[in-house]
PDB file of C-alpha atoms and ligand atoms in Angstrom:
ATOM      1  CA  MET Y   1      21.792  -8.395  -1.305  1.00 73.00           C
ATOM      2  CA  SER Y   2      19.316  -6.790  -3.643  1.00 93.00           C
ATOM      3  CA  LEU Y   3      16.907  -4.084  -2.505  1.00 97.00           C
ATOM      4  CA  ILE Y   4      13.622  -3.799  -4.435  1.00 98.00           C
ATOM      5  CA  HIS Y   5      10.239  -2.183  -4.138  1.00 97.00           C
ATOM      6  CA  LEU Y   6       6.918  -3.592  -5.263  1.00 97.00           C
ATOM      7  CA  VAL Y   7       3.810  -1.444  -5.773  1.00 97.00           C
ATOM      8  CA  TYR Y   8       0.359  -2.959  -6.256  1.00 97.00           C
ATOM      9  CA  VAL Y   9      -3.288  -1.939  -6.193  1.00 96.00           C
ATOM     10  CA  SER Y  10      -6.280  -4.072  -5.198  1.00 97.00           C
ATOM     11  CA  THR Y  11      -9.974  -3.879  -4.361  1.00 96.00           C
ATOM     12  CA  ALA Y  12     -11.409  -4.778  -0.964  1.00 96.00           C
ATOM     13  CA  ARG Y  13     -14.010  -7.573  -1.231  1.00 93.00           C
ATOM     14  CA  ALA Y  14     -16.190  -5.597   1.175  1.00 91.00           C
ATOM     15  CA  GLU Y  15     -15.811  -2.214   2.841  1.00 86.00           C
ATOM     16  CA  LEU Y  16     -13.409  -2.938   5.705  1.00 90.00           C
ATOM     17  CA  SER Y  17     -14.233  -1.833   9.246  1.00 91.00           C
ATOM     18  CA  GLN Y  18     -11.701   0.049  11.368  1.00 92.00           C
ATOM     19  CA  PRO Y  19     -11.032  -3.081  13.529  1.00 94.00           C
ATOM     20  CA  GLU Y  20     -10.394  -5.103  10.347  1.00 94.00           C
ATOM     21  CA  LEU Y  21      -7.964  -2.472   9.058  1.00 94.00           C
ATOM     22  CA  ARG Y  22      -6.238  -2.470  12.461  1.00 95.00           C
ATOM     23  CA  ARG Y  23      -5.890  -6.265  12.271  1.00 96.00           C
ATOM     24  CA  ILE Y  24      -4.216  -5.969   8.863  1.00 96.00           C
ATOM     25  CA  LEU Y  25      -1.785  -3.353  10.199  1.00 95.00           C
ATOM     26  CA  ALA Y  26      -1.054  -5.456  13.292  1.00 95.00           C
ATOM     27  CA  ALA Y  27      -0.216  -8.453  11.068  1.00 96.00           C
ATOM     28  CA  SER Y  28       1.976  -6.161   8.935  1.00 95.00           C
ATOM     29  CA  ALA Y  29       3.914  -4.913  11.951  1.00 92.00           C
ATOM     30  CA  ARG Y  30       4.260  -8.444  13.361  1.00 94.00           C
ATOM     31  CA  ASN Y  31       5.477 -10.002  10.115  1.00 96.00           C
ATOM     32  CA  ASN Y  32       7.380  -7.198   8.377  1.00 97.00           C
ATOM     33  CA  VAL Y  33       9.793  -6.369  11.219  1.00 96.00           C
ATOM     34  CA  PRO Y  34      11.647  -9.715  11.299  1.00 96.00           C
ATOM     35  CA  VAL Y  35      12.194  -9.700   7.515  1.00 97.00           C
ATOM     36  CA  GLU Y  36      12.982  -5.943   7.379  1.00 97.00           C
ATOM     37  CA  VAL Y  37      10.183  -5.055   4.966  1.00 97.00           C
ATOM     38  CA  THR Y  38       8.998  -1.441   5.140  1.00 97.00           C
ATOM     39  CA  GLY Y  39       6.408   0.539   3.191  1.00 96.00           C
ATOM     40  CA  MET Y  40       3.147   2.413   2.987  1.00 96.00           C
ATOM     41  CA  LEU Y  41      -0.487   1.380   2.562  1.00 96.00           C
ATOM     42  CA  LEU Y  42      -3.244   3.680   1.271  1.00 96.00           C
ATOM     43  CA  TYR Y  43      -6.956   2.857   1.432  1.00 95.00           C
ATOM     44  CA  SER Y  44      -9.435   4.879  -0.583  1.00 94.00           C
ATOM     45  CA  GLY Y  45     -12.869   4.226  -2.054  1.00 90.00           C
ATOM     46  CA  GLY Y  46     -12.685   0.515  -1.188  1.00 93.00           C
ATOM     47  CA  CYS Y  47      -9.288   0.151  -2.899  1.00 95.00           C
ATOM     48  CA  PHE Y  48      -5.775  -0.429  -1.595  1.00 96.00           C
ATOM     49  CA  MET Y  49      -2.434   0.793  -2.904  1.00 97.00           C
ATOM     50  CA  GLN Y  50       0.690  -0.457  -1.154  1.00 97.00           C
ATOM     51  CA  VAL Y  51       4.436  -0.264  -1.615  1.00 97.00           C
ATOM     52  CA  LEU Y  52       6.612  -2.963  -0.060  1.00 98.00           C
ATOM     53  CA  GLU Y  53      10.382  -2.396   0.079  1.00 97.00           C
ATOM     54  CA  GLY Y  54      13.222  -4.593   1.254  1.00 98.00           C
ATOM     55  CA  GLU Y  55      15.380  -7.511   0.171  1.00 98.00           C
ATOM     56  CA  GLU Y  56      13.971  -9.186  -2.938  1.00 98.00           C
ATOM     57  CA  ALA Y  57      13.170 -12.527  -1.300  1.00 98.00           C
ATOM     58  CA  ALA Y  58      11.553 -10.862   1.724  1.00 98.00           C
ATOM     59  CA  VAL Y  59       9.362  -8.553  -0.410  1.00 98.00           C
ATOM     60  CA  ASP Y  60       8.278 -11.435  -2.655  1.00 98.00           C
ATOM     61  CA  GLY Y  61       7.457 -13.569   0.403  1.00 98.00           C
ATOM     62  CA  VAL Y  62       5.287 -10.882   2.023  1.00 98.00           C
ATOM     63  CA  TYR Y  63       3.627 -10.036  -1.290  1.00 98.00           C
ATOM     64  CA  GLY Y  64       2.822 -13.708  -1.918  1.00 98.00           C
ATOM     65  CA  ARG Y  65       0.819 -13.851   1.338  1.00 98.00           C
ATOM     66  CA  ILE Y  66      -0.898 -10.536   0.655  1.00 98.00           C
ATOM     67  CA  ALA Y  67      -1.893 -11.530  -2.897  1.00 98.00           C
ATOM     68  CA  ALA Y  68      -3.566 -14.681  -1.548  1.00 98.00           C
ATOM     69  CA  ASP Y  69      -5.524 -12.803   1.147  1.00 97.00           C
ATOM     70  CA  PRO Y  70      -9.286 -13.261   0.620  1.00 96.00           C
ATOM     71  CA  ARG Y  71     -10.046  -9.797   2.017  1.00 96.00           C
ATOM     72  CA  HIS Y  72      -9.173  -8.218  -1.328  1.00 97.00           C
ATOM     73  CA  LYS Y  73      -9.270  -9.089  -5.048  1.00 97.00           C
ATOM     74  CA  ASP Y  74      -7.933  -7.896  -8.436  1.00 96.00           C
ATOM     75  CA  VAL Y  75      -4.457  -7.560  -6.947  1.00 97.00           C
ATOM     76  CA  THR Y  76      -2.394  -5.927  -9.724  1.00 96.00           C
ATOM     77  CA  VAL Y  77       1.339  -5.224  -9.564  1.00 96.00           C
ATOM     78  CA  LEU Y  78       2.166  -1.785 -10.998  1.00 96.00           C
ATOM     79  CA  GLU Y  79       5.913  -1.929 -10.435  1.00 95.00           C
ATOM     80  CA  ARG Y  80       8.568  -4.316  -9.117  1.00 96.00           C
ATOM     81  CA  ALA Y  81      12.040  -2.863  -9.522  1.00 96.00           C
ATOM     82  CA  PRO Y  82      15.474  -2.508  -7.890  1.00 97.00           C
ATOM     83  CA  ILE Y  83      15.935   0.589  -5.708  1.00 97.00           C
ATOM     84  CA  GLU Y  84      19.009   2.372  -4.350  1.00 96.00           C
ATOM     85  CA  ALA Y  85      17.365   3.258  -1.029  1.00 96.00           C
ATOM     86  CA  ARG Y  86      14.071   2.882   0.798  1.00 96.00           C
ATOM     87  CA  SER Y  87      11.451   5.654   0.683  1.00 94.00           C
ATOM     88  CA  PHE Y  88       9.931   4.604   4.034  1.00 94.00           C
ATOM     89  CA  PRO Y  89      12.918   3.298   6.001  1.00 93.00           C
ATOM     90  CA  THR Y  90      11.383   3.753   9.450  1.00 90.00           C
ATOM     91  CA  TRP Y  91       7.891   2.384   8.803  1.00 89.00           C
ATOM     92  CA  THR Y  92       7.051  -1.309   9.220  1.00 89.00           C
ATOM     93  CA  MET Y  93       3.892  -0.261   7.351  1.00 91.00           C
ATOM     94  CA  GLY Y  94       2.644   3.327   7.242  1.00 92.00           C
ATOM     95  CA  PHE Y  95      -1.094   3.672   6.718  1.00 94.00           C
ATOM     96  CA  ARG Y  96      -3.447   6.395   5.551  1.00 93.00           C
ATOM     97  CA  GLN Y  97      -7.157   6.201   4.768  1.00 93.00           C
ATOM     98  CA  LEU Y  98      -7.994   8.897   2.206  1.00 93.00           C
ATOM     99  CA  GLY Y  99     -11.272  10.790   2.325  1.00 88.00           C
ATOM    100  CA  THR Y 100     -13.053  13.773   0.828  1.00 87.00           C
ATOM    101  CA  GLY Y 101     -10.877  16.229   2.792  1.00 90.00           C
ATOM    102  CA  ASP Y 102      -7.791  14.799   1.099  1.00 91.00           C
ATOM    103  CA  ALA Y 103      -9.395  15.237  -2.327  1.00 89.00           C
ATOM    104  CA  ALA Y 104     -10.102  18.899  -1.533  1.00 90.00           C
ATOM    105  CA  ASP Y 105      -6.554  19.423  -0.194  1.00 90.00           C
ATOM    106  CA  HIS Y 106      -4.891  17.689  -3.192  1.00 90.00           C
ATOM    107  CA  PRO Y 107      -6.951  18.593  -6.279  1.00 91.00           C
ATOM    108  CA  SER Y 108      -4.208  17.551  -8.706  1.00 90.00           C
ATOM    109  CA  TYR Y 109      -4.042  14.042  -7.196  1.00 91.00           C
ATOM    110  CA  ALA Y 110      -7.786  13.685  -6.454  1.00 91.00           C
ATOM    111  CA  PRO Y 111      -8.733  12.161  -9.844  1.00 90.00           C
ATOM    112  CA  PHE Y 112      -6.346   9.277  -9.128  1.00 91.00           C
ATOM    113  CA  PHE Y 113      -7.726   8.265  -5.730  1.00 90.00           C
ATOM    114  CA  ALA Y 114     -11.156   9.835  -5.140  1.00 85.00           C
ATOM    115  CA  HIS Y 115     -12.905   6.894  -6.830  1.00 86.00           C
ATOM    116  CA  GLY Y 116     -10.393   4.200  -5.943  1.00 90.00           C
ATOM    117  CA  PHE Y 117      -7.072   3.321  -7.559  1.00 93.00           C
ATOM    118  CA  ASP Y 118      -7.544   2.359 -11.216  1.00 92.00           C
ATOM    119  CA  PRO Y 119      -4.651   0.100 -12.321  1.00 92.00           C
ATOM    120  CA  ARG Y 120      -5.149   1.058 -15.996  1.00 91.00           C
ATOM    121  CA  VAL Y 121      -4.726   4.767 -15.243  1.00 91.00           C
ATOM    122  CA  LEU Y 122      -1.881   4.320 -12.751  1.00 92.00           C
ATOM    123  CA  GLY Y 123      -0.138   1.708 -14.901  1.00 89.00           C
ATOM    124  CA  ALA Y 124      -0.072   4.144 -17.821  1.00 89.00           C
ATOM    125  CA  ARG Y 125       1.649   6.844 -15.738  1.00 87.00           C
ATOM    126  CA  PRO Y 126       4.887   5.460 -14.328  1.00 79.00           C
ATOM    127  CA  GLY Y 127       5.862   7.123 -11.055  1.00 91.00           C
ATOM    128  CA  LEU Y 128       2.385   8.433 -10.224  1.00 94.00           C
ATOM    129  CA  ALA Y 129       1.584   5.615  -7.782  1.00 95.00           C
ATOM    130  CA  LEU Y 130       4.824   6.225  -5.881  1.00 93.00           C
ATOM    131  CA  ASP Y 131       4.224   9.984  -5.930  1.00 93.00           C
ATOM    132  CA  LEU Y 132       0.835   9.370  -4.276  1.00 94.00           C
ATOM    133  CA  LEU Y 133       2.318   7.009  -1.676  1.00 94.00           C
ATOM    134  CA  ARG Y 134       5.121   9.470  -0.886  1.00 93.00           C
ATOM    135  CA  GLU Y 135       2.800  12.491  -0.794  1.00 91.00           C
ATOM    136  CA  PHE Y 136       0.340  10.945   1.631  1.00 90.00           C
ATOM    137  CA  GLY Y 137       3.068   9.103   3.505  1.00 86.00           C
ATOM    138  CA  ALA Y 138       4.858  12.383   4.138  1.00 76.00           C
ATOM    139  CA  ASN Y 139       1.636  13.857   5.517  1.00 67.00           C
ATOM    140  CA  GLN Y 140       0.695  10.767   7.488  1.00 63.00           C
ATOM    141  CA  ARG Y 141      -1.491  11.340  10.520  1.00 49.00           C
ATOM    142  CA  ASP Y 142      -3.498   8.945  12.718  1.00 44.00           C
TER     143      ASP Y 142
HETATM  144  P1  FAD X   1      -2.993 -14.091  10.670  1.00 63.53           P
HETATM  145  O1  FAD X   1      -3.029 -12.599  10.587  1.00 63.53           O
HETATM  146  O2  FAD X   1      -3.205 -14.702  12.005  1.00 63.53           O
HETATM  147  O3  FAD X   1      -4.042 -14.675   9.596  1.00 63.53           O
HETATM  148  C1  FAD X   1      -4.125 -16.108   9.368  1.00 63.53           C
HETATM  149  C2  FAD X   1      -4.844 -16.370   8.051  1.00 63.53           C
HETATM  150  O4  FAD X   1      -6.194 -15.929   8.104  1.00 63.53           O
HETATM  151  C3  FAD X   1      -4.195 -15.635   6.864  1.00 63.53           C
HETATM  152  O5  FAD X   1      -4.212 -16.473   5.739  1.00 63.53           O
HETATM  153  C4  FAD X   1      -5.116 -14.447   6.641  1.00 63.53           C
HETATM  154  O6  FAD X   1      -5.067 -14.025   5.290  1.00 63.53           O
HETATM  155  C5  FAD X   1      -6.474 -15.011   7.058  1.00 63.53           C
HETATM  156  N1  FAD X   1      -7.400 -13.997   7.609  1.00 63.53           N
HETATM  157  C6  FAD X   1      -7.201 -13.241   8.692  1.00 63.53           C
HETATM  158  N2  FAD X   1      -8.267 -12.441   8.918  1.00 63.53           N
HETATM  159  C7  FAD X   1      -9.149 -12.717   7.929  1.00 63.53           C
HETATM  160  C8  FAD X   1     -10.459 -12.245   7.611  1.00 63.53           C
HETATM  161  N3  FAD X   1     -11.065 -11.324   8.345  1.00 63.53           N
HETATM  162  N4  FAD X   1     -11.068 -12.748   6.524  1.00 63.53           N
HETATM  163  C9  FAD X   1     -10.479 -13.702   5.771  1.00 63.53           C
HETATM  164  N5  FAD X   1      -9.261 -14.198   6.022  1.00 63.53           N
HETATM  165  C10 FAD X   1      -8.604 -13.729   7.085  1.00 63.53           C
HETATM  166  N6  FAD X   1       0.659  -8.884   5.969  1.00 63.53           N
HETATM  167  C11 FAD X   1       1.963  -8.652   6.184  1.00 63.53           C
HETATM  168  O7  FAD X   1       2.635  -9.488   6.792  1.00 63.53           O
HETATM  169  N7  FAD X   1       2.559  -7.493   5.766  1.00 63.53           N
HETATM  170  C12 FAD X   1       1.885  -6.531   5.077  1.00 63.53           C
HETATM  171  O8  FAD X   1       2.456  -5.508   4.738  1.00 63.53           O
HETATM  172  C13 FAD X   1       0.512  -6.755   4.813  1.00 63.53           C
HETATM  173  N8  FAD X   1      -0.229  -5.879   4.100  1.00 63.53           N
HETATM  174  C14 FAD X   1      -1.511  -6.172   3.784  1.00 63.53           C
HETATM  175  C15 FAD X   1      -2.241  -5.296   2.970  1.00 63.53           C
HETATM  176  C16 FAD X   1      -3.549  -5.622   2.608  1.00 63.53           C
HETATM  177  C17 FAD X   1      -4.317  -4.680   1.708  1.00 63.53           C
HETATM  178  C18 FAD X   1      -4.168  -6.818   3.075  1.00 63.53           C
HETATM  179  C19 FAD X   1      -5.575  -7.134   2.689  1.00 63.53           C
HETATM  180  C20 FAD X   1      -3.453  -7.671   3.881  1.00 63.53           C
HETATM  181  C21 FAD X   1      -2.141  -7.369   4.249  1.00 63.53           C
HETATM  182  N9  FAD X   1      -1.396  -8.218   5.051  1.00 63.53           N
HETATM  183  C22 FAD X   1      -0.077  -7.971   5.293  1.00 63.53           C
HETATM  184  C23 FAD X   1      -1.991  -9.401   5.657  1.00 63.53           C
HETATM  185  C24 FAD X   1      -1.611 -10.648   4.866  1.00 63.53           C
HETATM  186  O9  FAD X   1      -2.422 -10.755   3.719  1.00 63.53           O
HETATM  187  C25 FAD X   1      -1.790 -11.910   5.726  1.00 63.53           C
HETATM  188  O10 FAD X   1      -3.102 -11.955   6.222  1.00 63.53           O
HETATM  189  C26 FAD X   1      -0.834 -11.889   6.890  1.00 63.53           C
HETATM  190  O11 FAD X   1       0.481 -11.645   6.449  1.00 63.53           O
HETATM  191  C27 FAD X   1      -0.903 -13.247   7.604  1.00 63.53           C
HETATM  192  O12 FAD X   1      -0.360 -12.995   8.845  1.00 63.53           O
HETATM  193  P2  FAD X   1      -0.237 -14.160   9.888  1.00 63.53           P
HETATM  194  O13 FAD X   1       0.563 -15.285   9.268  1.00 63.53           O
HETATM  195  O14 FAD X   1       0.321 -13.554  11.123  1.00 63.53           O
HETATM  196  O15 FAD X   1      -1.674 -14.739  10.075  1.00 63.53           O
END
């Protein structure tokens, strides 16, 4: 038994509608529960950032499907590492769409999400991606 988390960023091929986002979250709930994968998905400026956490084989299986999904491109793994405990143990997949209000409320984080998630910037600052996921996960609202 080996618990890991995997964090990636990607770019939506086209701006996704609310029904399309709901379909992605419905598939996440349907598929993540049986394999005990939990996590958080952020969507901002046409970009995604997601953390998947669970048993290594389960996380890699879910990520393999996600990476092949034609609804997004430039899927870039920022981190894949063992963890002691989950950060989002009760969420099959938390979700937050970030907007201008979030940038105003979080000026120190705004440069890292207001224009999408840049893998070069996030990759150069270990821990920042998870800080963002935890910050907005903790403040999650519908
Ligand atoms: P279905 O949802 O029924 O889909 C069947 C096939 O059609 C899949 O290959 C799917 O990729 C494709 N498809 C569906 N709708 C469209 C569309 N509008 N345009 C093009 N192709 C389409 N899945 C998870 O299980 N867990 C996750 O945490 C998760 N997170 C995701 C995060 C992002 C940013 C994206 C883009 C997708 C995510 N998905 C997630 C969805 C994942 O990529 C697969 O689509 C899904 O796992 C397949 O579920 P399913 O087997 O029930 O098939």
